[in-house]
mmCIF file of C-alpha atoms and ligand atoms in Angstrom:
data_model
loop_
_atom_site.group_PDB
_atom_site.id
_atom_site.type_symbol
_atom_site.label_atom_id
_atom_site.label_comp_id
_atom_site.label_asym_id
_atom_site.label_seq_id
_atom_site.Cartn_x
_atom_site.Cartn_y
_atom_site.Cartn_z
ATOM 1 C CA MET F 1 -8.628 -17.268 34.728
ATOM 2 C CA ASN F 2 -8.133 -21.082 32.905
ATOM 3 C CA LEU F 3 -4.595 -21.074 33.686
ATOM 4 C CA VAL F 4 -2.096 -19.468 35.820
ATOM 5 C CA LEU F 5 0.809 -17.001 33.443
ATOM 6 C CA LEU F 6 3.957 -17.687 34.711
ATOM 7 C CA PHE F 7 7.127 -14.907 34.470
ATOM 8 C CA PRO F 8 10.218 -15.277 34.424
ATOM 9 C CA ASP F 9 11.016 -13.124 37.595
ATOM 10 C CA ASP F 10 8.177 -15.769 39.520
ATOM 11 C CA PHE F 11 10.598 -18.279 39.489
ATOM 12 C CA VAL F 12 12.384 -19.019 43.068
ATOM 13 C CA GLU F 13 14.025 -21.519 41.294
ATOM 14 C CA ASP F 14 14.523 -23.968 38.442
ATOM 15 C CA ASN F 15 11.447 -24.899 39.394
ATOM 16 C CA ARG F 16 9.367 -22.983 42.078
ATOM 17 C CA VAL F 17 7.464 -20.191 41.451
ATOM 18 C CA VAL F 18 6.259 -17.461 44.354
ATOM 19 C CA LEU F 19 2.890 -15.611 43.216
ATOM 20 C CA ARG F 20 1.725 -12.685 44.530
ATOM 21 C CA GLY F 21 -1.215 -9.755 44.072
ATOM 22 C CA ARG F 22 -3.614 -10.799 41.972
ATOM 23 C CA ARG F 23 -3.223 -14.458 41.079
ATOM 24 C CA ARG F 24 -2.517 -15.608 44.343
ATOM 25 C CA GLU F 25 -5.848 -13.549 44.955
ATOM 26 C CA HIS F 26 -7.506 -15.761 42.226
ATOM 27 C CA ILE F 27 -5.990 -18.767 43.335
ATOM 28 C CA ALA F 28 -7.386 -18.312 46.661
ATOM 29 C CA GLN F 29 -10.307 -17.174 45.733
ATOM 30 C CA VAL F 30 -11.914 -17.774 42.506
ATOM 31 C CA HIS F 31 -10.633 -21.567 42.235
ATOM 32 C CA ARG F 32 -10.777 -22.098 46.022
ATOM 33 C CA ALA F 33 -7.126 -24.160 45.848
ATOM 34 C CA GLY F 34 -4.500 -24.602 48.888
ATOM 35 C CA ALA F 35 -1.940 -26.950 49.536
ATOM 36 C CA GLY F 36 -2.003 -30.059 47.569
ATOM 37 C CA ASP F 37 -4.273 -28.686 45.049
ATOM 38 C CA SER F 38 -2.630 -28.690 40.594
ATOM 39 C CA LEU F 39 -3.546 -25.467 38.416
ATOM 40 C CA VAL F 40 -2.140 -25.546 34.985
ATOM 41 C CA VAL F 41 0.032 -23.271 34.627
ATOM 42 C CA GLY F 42 1.824 -22.015 31.797
ATOM 43 C CA LEU F 43 5.394 -19.341 30.879
ATOM 44 C CA ILE F 44 5.153 -16.213 29.342
ATOM 45 C CA ASP F 45 5.574 -16.600 25.265
ATOM 46 C CA GLY F 46 6.670 -20.763 26.900
ATOM 47 C CA LYS F 47 5.473 -24.088 27.843
ATOM 48 C CA ALA F 48 1.768 -25.283 29.419
ATOM 49 C CA GLY F 49 1.641 -27.609 31.976
ATOM 50 C CA SER F 50 1.303 -28.025 35.935
ATOM 51 C CA GLY F 51 1.938 -26.058 39.119
ATOM 52 C CA THR F 52 1.077 -28.470 42.764
ATOM 53 C CA ILE F 53 0.913 -25.647 45.352
ATOM 54 C CA THR F 54 2.793 -25.856 48.205
ATOM 55 C CA ARG F 55 2.477 -23.427 50.258
ATOM 56 C CA LEU F 56 -0.505 -20.519 50.286
ATOM 57 C CA THR F 57 -0.060 -17.691 52.945
ATOM 58 C CA PRO F 58 -1.731 -14.443 53.294
ATOM 59 C CA ASP F 59 0.597 -13.010 50.758
ATOM 60 C CA GLU F 60 1.384 -15.455 48.735
ATOM 61 C CA VAL F 61 1.145 -18.747 47.080
ATOM 62 C CA GLU F 62 4.253 -21.285 45.882
ATOM 63 C CA LEU F 63 3.966 -23.644 43.111
ATOM 64 C CA VAL F 64 6.608 -26.208 42.188
ATOM 65 C CA VAL F 65 6.017 -26.551 37.871
ATOM 66 C CA SER F 66 6.572 -29.057 34.862
ATOM 67 C CA LEU F 67 6.422 -27.553 32.119
ATOM 68 C CA ASP F 68 6.376 -29.656 29.160
ATOM 69 C CA GLY F 69 3.484 -29.143 26.818
ATOM 70 C CA GLU F 70 2.971 -26.805 23.910
ATOM 71 C CA PRO F 71 -0.015 -23.492 24.180
ATOM 72 C CA PRO F 72 -2.650 -24.011 21.888
ATOM 73 C CA PRO F 73 -1.660 -23.914 17.743
ATOM 74 C CA ALA F 74 -1.955 -19.939 17.117
ATOM 75 C CA LEU F 75 -4.774 -18.211 14.614
ATOM 76 C CA PRO F 76 -3.166 -17.215 11.276
ATOM 77 C CA VAL F 77 -4.618 -14.054 11.869
ATOM 78 C CA THR F 78 -3.684 -10.287 11.228
ATOM 79 C CA LEU F 79 -5.969 -8.597 13.063
ATOM 80 C CA VAL F 80 -6.636 -4.542 11.528
ATOM 81 C CA VAL F 81 -9.333 -3.019 13.703
ATOM 82 C CA ALA F 82 -10.178 0.651 13.312
ATOM 83 C CA LEU F 83 -9.518 1.847 16.959
ATOM 84 C CA PRO F 84 -12.161 1.332 18.681
ATOM 85 C CA ARG F 85 -13.986 3.052 21.737
ATOM 86 C CA PRO F 86 -11.844 2.371 25.323
ATOM 87 C CA LYS F 87 -14.376 -0.152 26.683
ATOM 88 C CA VAL F 88 -14.468 -1.829 23.473
ATOM 89 C CA LEU F 89 -11.185 -1.576 22.317
ATOM 90 C CA ASN F 90 -10.401 -4.502 26.245
ATOM 91 C CA ARG F 91 -12.977 -6.839 24.996
ATOM 92 C CA ILE F 92 -11.447 -6.699 21.891
ATOM 93 C CA VAL F 93 -7.837 -7.023 22.397
ATOM 94 C CA ALA F 94 -8.934 -9.749 25.103
ATOM 95 C CA GLY F 95 -10.799 -11.449 23.306
ATOM 96 C CA ALA F 96 -8.967 -11.729 20.048
ATOM 97 C CA THR F 97 -6.183 -12.922 21.895
ATOM 98 C CA SER F 98 -7.980 -15.714 23.026
ATOM 99 C CA LEU F 99 -8.979 -16.529 19.796
ATOM 100 C CA GLY F 100 -5.458 -17.234 19.446
ATOM 101 C CA VAL F 101 -4.534 -14.108 17.006
ATOM 102 C CA LYS F 102 -0.940 -12.946 17.179
ATOM 103 C CA LYS F 103 -0.706 -9.886 16.082
ATOM 104 C CA ILE F 104 -3.407 -6.896 16.001
ATOM 105 C CA PHE F 105 -2.752 -3.329 14.766
ATOM 106 C CA LEU F 106 -5.157 -1.437 16.183
ATOM 107 C CA VAL F 107 -5.485 1.804 13.141
ATOM 108 C CA ASN F 108 -7.227 5.781 12.838
ATOM 109 C CA SER F 109 -10.084 6.036 10.197
ATOM 110 C CA TRP F 110 -12.100 9.018 9.036
ATOM 111 C CA ARG F 111 -14.904 7.751 12.277
ATOM 112 C CA VAL F 112 -12.777 6.983 14.958
ATOM 113 C CA GLU F 113 -12.832 9.644 17.788
ATOM 114 C CA LYS F 114 -9.873 11.636 18.086
ATOM 115 C CA SER F 115 -10.094 11.400 22.046
ATOM 116 C CA TYR F 116 -9.999 7.601 21.592
ATOM 117 C CA TRP F 117 -6.659 7.786 20.905
ATOM 118 C CA LYS F 118 -5.944 9.920 24.021
ATOM 119 C CA SER F 119 -7.346 6.874 26.778
ATOM 120 C CA PRO F 120 -4.850 5.556 28.665
ATOM 121 C CA ARG F 121 -6.369 1.918 27.589
ATOM 122 C CA LEU F 122 -3.812 2.143 24.910
ATOM 123 C CA SER F 123 -1.128 1.937 27.280
ATOM 124 C CA VAL F 124 1.560 -0.923 26.580
ATOM 125 C CA GLU F 125 0.676 -2.166 30.426
ATOM 126 C CA ASN F 126 -3.272 -2.069 29.465
ATOM 127 C CA LEU F 127 -3.271 -3.765 26.589
ATOM 128 C CA ARG F 128 -1.413 -5.858 28.304
ATOM 129 C CA GLU F 129 -2.900 -6.256 30.781
ATOM 130 C CA GLN F 130 -6.225 -6.884 28.275
ATOM 131 C CA ALA F 131 -3.891 -10.011 26.543
ATOM 132 C CA THR F 132 -2.681 -11.688 29.382
ATOM 133 C CA ALA F 133 -6.745 -12.118 30.292
ATOM 134 C CA GLY F 134 -7.169 -13.363 26.817
ATOM 135 C CA LEU F 135 -4.059 -16.146 27.917
ATOM 136 C CA GLU F 136 -5.367 -16.576 31.181
ATOM 137 C CA GLN F 137 -9.322 -17.772 29.575
ATOM 138 C CA ALA F 138 -7.795 -20.165 26.745
ATOM 139 C CA ARG F 139 -4.775 -21.225 28.169
ATOM 140 C CA ASP F 140 -1.953 -19.773 25.940
ATOM 141 C CA THR F 141 1.263 -18.548 26.771
ATOM 142 C CA VAL F 142 1.733 -16.188 23.585
ATOM 143 C CA MET F 143 1.580 -12.208 23.292
ATOM 144 C CA PRO F 144 -0.070 -11.375 20.329
ATOM 145 C CA LYS F 145 2.093 -7.947 19.133
ATOM 146 C CA ILE F 146 -0.342 -5.452 19.660
ATOM 147 C CA GLU F 147 0.871 -2.156 17.235
ATOM 148 C CA LEU F 148 -1.350 1.480 16.708
ATOM 149 C CA ARG F 149 -0.751 3.321 13.593
ATOM 150 C CA ARG F 150 -1.955 6.689 13.893
ATOM 151 C CA LEU F 151 -2.270 8.051 10.329
ATOM 152 C CA PHE F 152 -4.695 5.066 7.775
ATOM 153 C CA ARG F 153 -3.475 6.624 4.846
ATOM 154 C CA PRO F 154 0.448 5.958 5.207
ATOM 155 C CA PHE F 155 -0.650 2.439 6.771
ATOM 156 C CA VAL F 156 -2.459 0.958 4.203
ATOM 157 C CA GLU F 157 -0.316 2.814 1.702
ATOM 158 C CA GLU F 158 3.367 1.584 2.571
ATOM 159 C CA GLU F 159 3.084 -0.258 5.067
ATOM 160 C CA LEU F 160 -0.295 -2.961 4.477
ATOM 161 C CA PRO F 161 0.504 -4.475 1.378
ATOM 162 C CA GLY F 162 3.235 -6.346 2.245
ATOM 163 C CA ILE F 163 2.023 -7.421 6.130
ATOM 164 C CA ALA F 164 -1.265 -8.662 3.722
ATOM 165 C CA ALA F 165 1.395 -10.234 1.342
ATOM 166 C CA GLY F 166 0.936 -13.368 1.009
ATOM 167 C CA THR F 167 -2.776 -13.612 2.968
ATOM 168 C CA THR F 168 -5.639 -13.961 2.177
ATOM 169 C CA ALA F 169 -6.721 -10.176 2.873
ATOM 170 C CA LEU F 170 -9.846 -9.066 3.383
ATOM 171 C CA VAL F 171 -12.083 -5.699 5.019
ATOM 172 C CA ALA F 172 -15.340 -6.471 6.756
ATOM 173 C CA HIS F 173 -18.012 -4.860 5.289
ATOM 174 C CA PRO F 174 -21.669 -4.386 6.108
ATOM 175 C CA ARG F 175 -22.274 -3.012 2.231
ATOM 176 C CA ALA F 176 -20.370 -5.142 0.257
ATOM 177 C CA ALA F 177 -21.926 -7.463 -2.184
ATOM 178 C CA ALA F 178 -19.705 -10.254 -1.710
ATOM 179 C CA GLU F 179 -20.642 -12.529 0.616
ATOM 180 C CA CYS F 180 -17.924 -13.358 3.799
ATOM 181 C CA PRO F 181 -15.276 -16.863 2.993
ATOM 182 C CA ARG F 182 -15.592 -19.610 5.498
ATOM 183 C CA ASP F 183 -12.863 -21.758 5.817
ATOM 184 C CA LEU F 184 -10.217 -20.316 4.902
ATOM 185 C CA GLU F 185 -6.742 -22.197 3.754
ATOM 186 C CA GLY F 186 -3.488 -20.143 4.962
ATOM 187 C CA ALA F 187 -2.468 -16.999 6.190
ATOM 188 C CA ILE F 188 -5.602 -14.180 6.684
ATOM 189 C CA THR F 189 -5.783 -10.182 6.716
ATOM 190 C CA LEU F 190 -8.842 -9.369 8.468
ATOM 191 C CA ALA F 191 -9.369 -5.346 8.874
ATOM 192 C CA ILE F 192 -12.951 -4.403 10.685
ATOM 193 C CA GLY F 193 -14.149 -0.775 10.722
ATOM 194 C CA PRO F 194 -15.025 1.200 13.726
ATOM 195 C CA GLU F 195 -17.669 2.088 14.589
ATOM 196 C CA GLY F 196 -19.564 3.795 11.802
ATOM 197 C CA GLY F 197 -18.099 1.571 9.700
ATOM 198 C CA PHE F 198 -15.092 2.774 7.080
ATOM 199 C CA ILE F 199 -15.844 5.776 4.341
ATOM 200 C CA ASP F 200 -16.135 4.183 0.763
ATOM 201 C CA PRO F 201 -12.159 6.509 -0.342
ATOM 202 C CA GLU F 202 -10.579 3.614 2.653
ATOM 203 C CA ILE F 203 -12.949 0.544 1.608
ATOM 204 C CA ALA F 204 -10.827 1.648 -2.384
ATOM 205 C CA SER F 205 -7.615 2.264 -0.198
ATOM 206 C CA LEU F 206 -7.910 -1.134 1.127
ATOM 207 C CA GLU F 207 -8.533 -2.626 -1.856
ATOM 208 C CA ARG F 208 -6.013 -1.291 -3.642
ATOM 209 C CA ALA F 209 -3.777 -3.086 -0.560
ATOM 210 C CA GLY F 210 -5.282 -5.445 -2.435
ATOM 211 C CA PHE F 211 -8.281 -6.125 0.402
ATOM 212 C CA ARG F 212 -11.430 -7.722 -1.150
ATOM 213 C CA ALA F 213 -14.636 -6.556 0.608
ATOM 214 C CA VAL F 214 -16.917 -8.836 2.517
ATOM 215 C CA SER F 215 -20.430 -9.053 4.640
ATOM 216 C CA LEU F 216 -21.314 -11.104 6.984
ATOM 217 C CA GLY F 217 -25.185 -10.044 5.618
ATOM 218 C CA PRO F 218 -27.625 -7.696 6.497
ATOM 219 C CA ARG F 219 -27.698 -7.731 9.942
ATOM 220 C CA ILE F 220 -24.881 -4.554 12.048
ATOM 221 C CA LEU F 221 -23.052 -6.322 14.379
ATOM 222 C CA ARG F 222 -20.898 -4.645 17.294
ATOM 223 C CA VAL F 223 -17.347 -4.819 16.248
ATOM 224 C CA GLU F 224 -16.347 -7.323 19.110
ATOM 225 C CA THR F 225 -19.018 -9.692 17.323
ATOM 226 C CA ALA F 226 -17.946 -9.149 14.202
ATOM 227 C CA VAL F 227 -14.452 -10.280 15.318
ATOM 228 C CA ALA F 228 -15.145 -13.183 17.158
ATOM 229 C CA ALA F 229 -18.452 -14.269 13.916
ATOM 230 C CA LEU F 230 -15.139 -13.499 11.617
ATOM 231 C CA ILE F 231 -12.922 -15.401 12.581
ATOM 232 C CA ALA F 232 -15.401 -18.285 13.769
ATOM 233 C CA ARG F 233 -16.358 -18.170 10.151
ATOM 234 C CA LEU F 234 -12.879 -17.536 8.265
ATOM 235 C CA VAL F 235 -10.952 -20.169 9.876
HETATM 236 N N1 SAM A 1 -22.842 1.524 10.097
HETATM 237 C C1 SAM A 1 -21.713 1.028 10.009
HETATM 238 C C2 SAM A 1 -21.278 0.289 8.288
HETATM 239 O O1 SAM A 1 -22.267 0.265 7.900
HETATM 240 O O2 SAM A 1 -21.030 0.302 7.986
HETATM 241 C C3 SAM A 1 -21.000 -0.132 10.392
HETATM 242 C C4 SAM A 1 -19.774 -0.010 11.301
HETATM 243 S S1 SAM A 1 -19.999 -2.104 12.442
HETATM 244 C C5 SAM A 1 -20.486 -1.157 13.237
HETATM 245 C C6 SAM A 1 -18.524 -2.102 12.054
HETATM 246 C C7 SAM A 1 -17.701 -2.815 11.624
HETATM 247 O O3 SAM A 1 -17.926 -4.268 12.324
HETATM 248 C C8 SAM A 1 -17.980 -2.695 10.317
HETATM 249 O O4 SAM A 1 -17.342 -1.557 9.378
HETATM 250 C C9 SAM A 1 -17.101 -3.986 10.287
HETATM 251 O O5 SAM A 1 -16.258 -4.499 9.824
HETATM 252 C C10 SAM A 1 -18.040 -4.777 11.526
HETATM 253 N N2 SAM A 1 -19.690 -5.526 10.360
HETATM 254 C C11 SAM A 1 -20.156 -5.613 11.454
HETATM 255 N N3 SAM A 1 -21.669 -6.133 10.668
HETATM 256 C C12 SAM A 1 -21.401 -6.359 9.556
HETATM 257 C C13 SAM A 1 -21.530 -7.304 8.650
HETATM 258 N N4 SAM A 1 -22.802 -7.712 8.763
HETATM 259 N N5 SAM A 1 -20.505 -7.730 7.605
HETATM 260 C C14 SAM A 1 -19.907 -6.945 7.534
HETATM 261 N N6 SAM A 1 -18.740 -6.207 8.697
HETATM 262 C C15 SAM A 1 -19.687 -6.164 9.302
#
């Protein structure tokens, strides 16, 4: 936790917060901080700054906070990810959030196991928890928007062209003839396939929606590795 994320309910006065539970434990046990120590803090969807501990008890920690800085700039990338297995989902949401992605669509595709859609990890609470971990990791405060689309075809045919309009729209596909570009200017919409990859008709649908299939080369990467490698290369 490189930033302690604050929520409006934490405030007991304009510049004073009281934290309990996970954040109190982390401050006491990982930061090993005590009264007088300062930590990096940030208000959800707001400013970042610092907080000085004024009281630490076995149940709560109180900080006086000053919020006058901006969070790091957002990445101009919208991710469209075929729903991965639940364990991997957590890593992708936290990882993409830490990289600065602010919009993620989790979509169905032919090779997505149907059971993944029943996972409790798709709950709003879990997605928010994973995104919070990514924000805390990267000292960011701005929560990404994460949306689920259980039907590939209507999403790709009716909604995705509008989402991708005005952006460089790419679908990562190991067998694509085109090499993935580097250091693009402007906004990007990036589609990533499931563990088994997109099937050919899905690639064709994405191409009709304005996407270009690009490859990172012959190495087949895990989905979470591919997300990080693609973003690092494109932005
Ligand atoms: N056997 C699958 C295939 O050939 O498509 C491999 C899928 S890979 C484990 C999961 C996703 O990560 C792919 O659909 C793609 O979006 C991305 N990916 C992995 N390695 C890639 C590469 N070398 N180039 C482009 N995308 C890659």
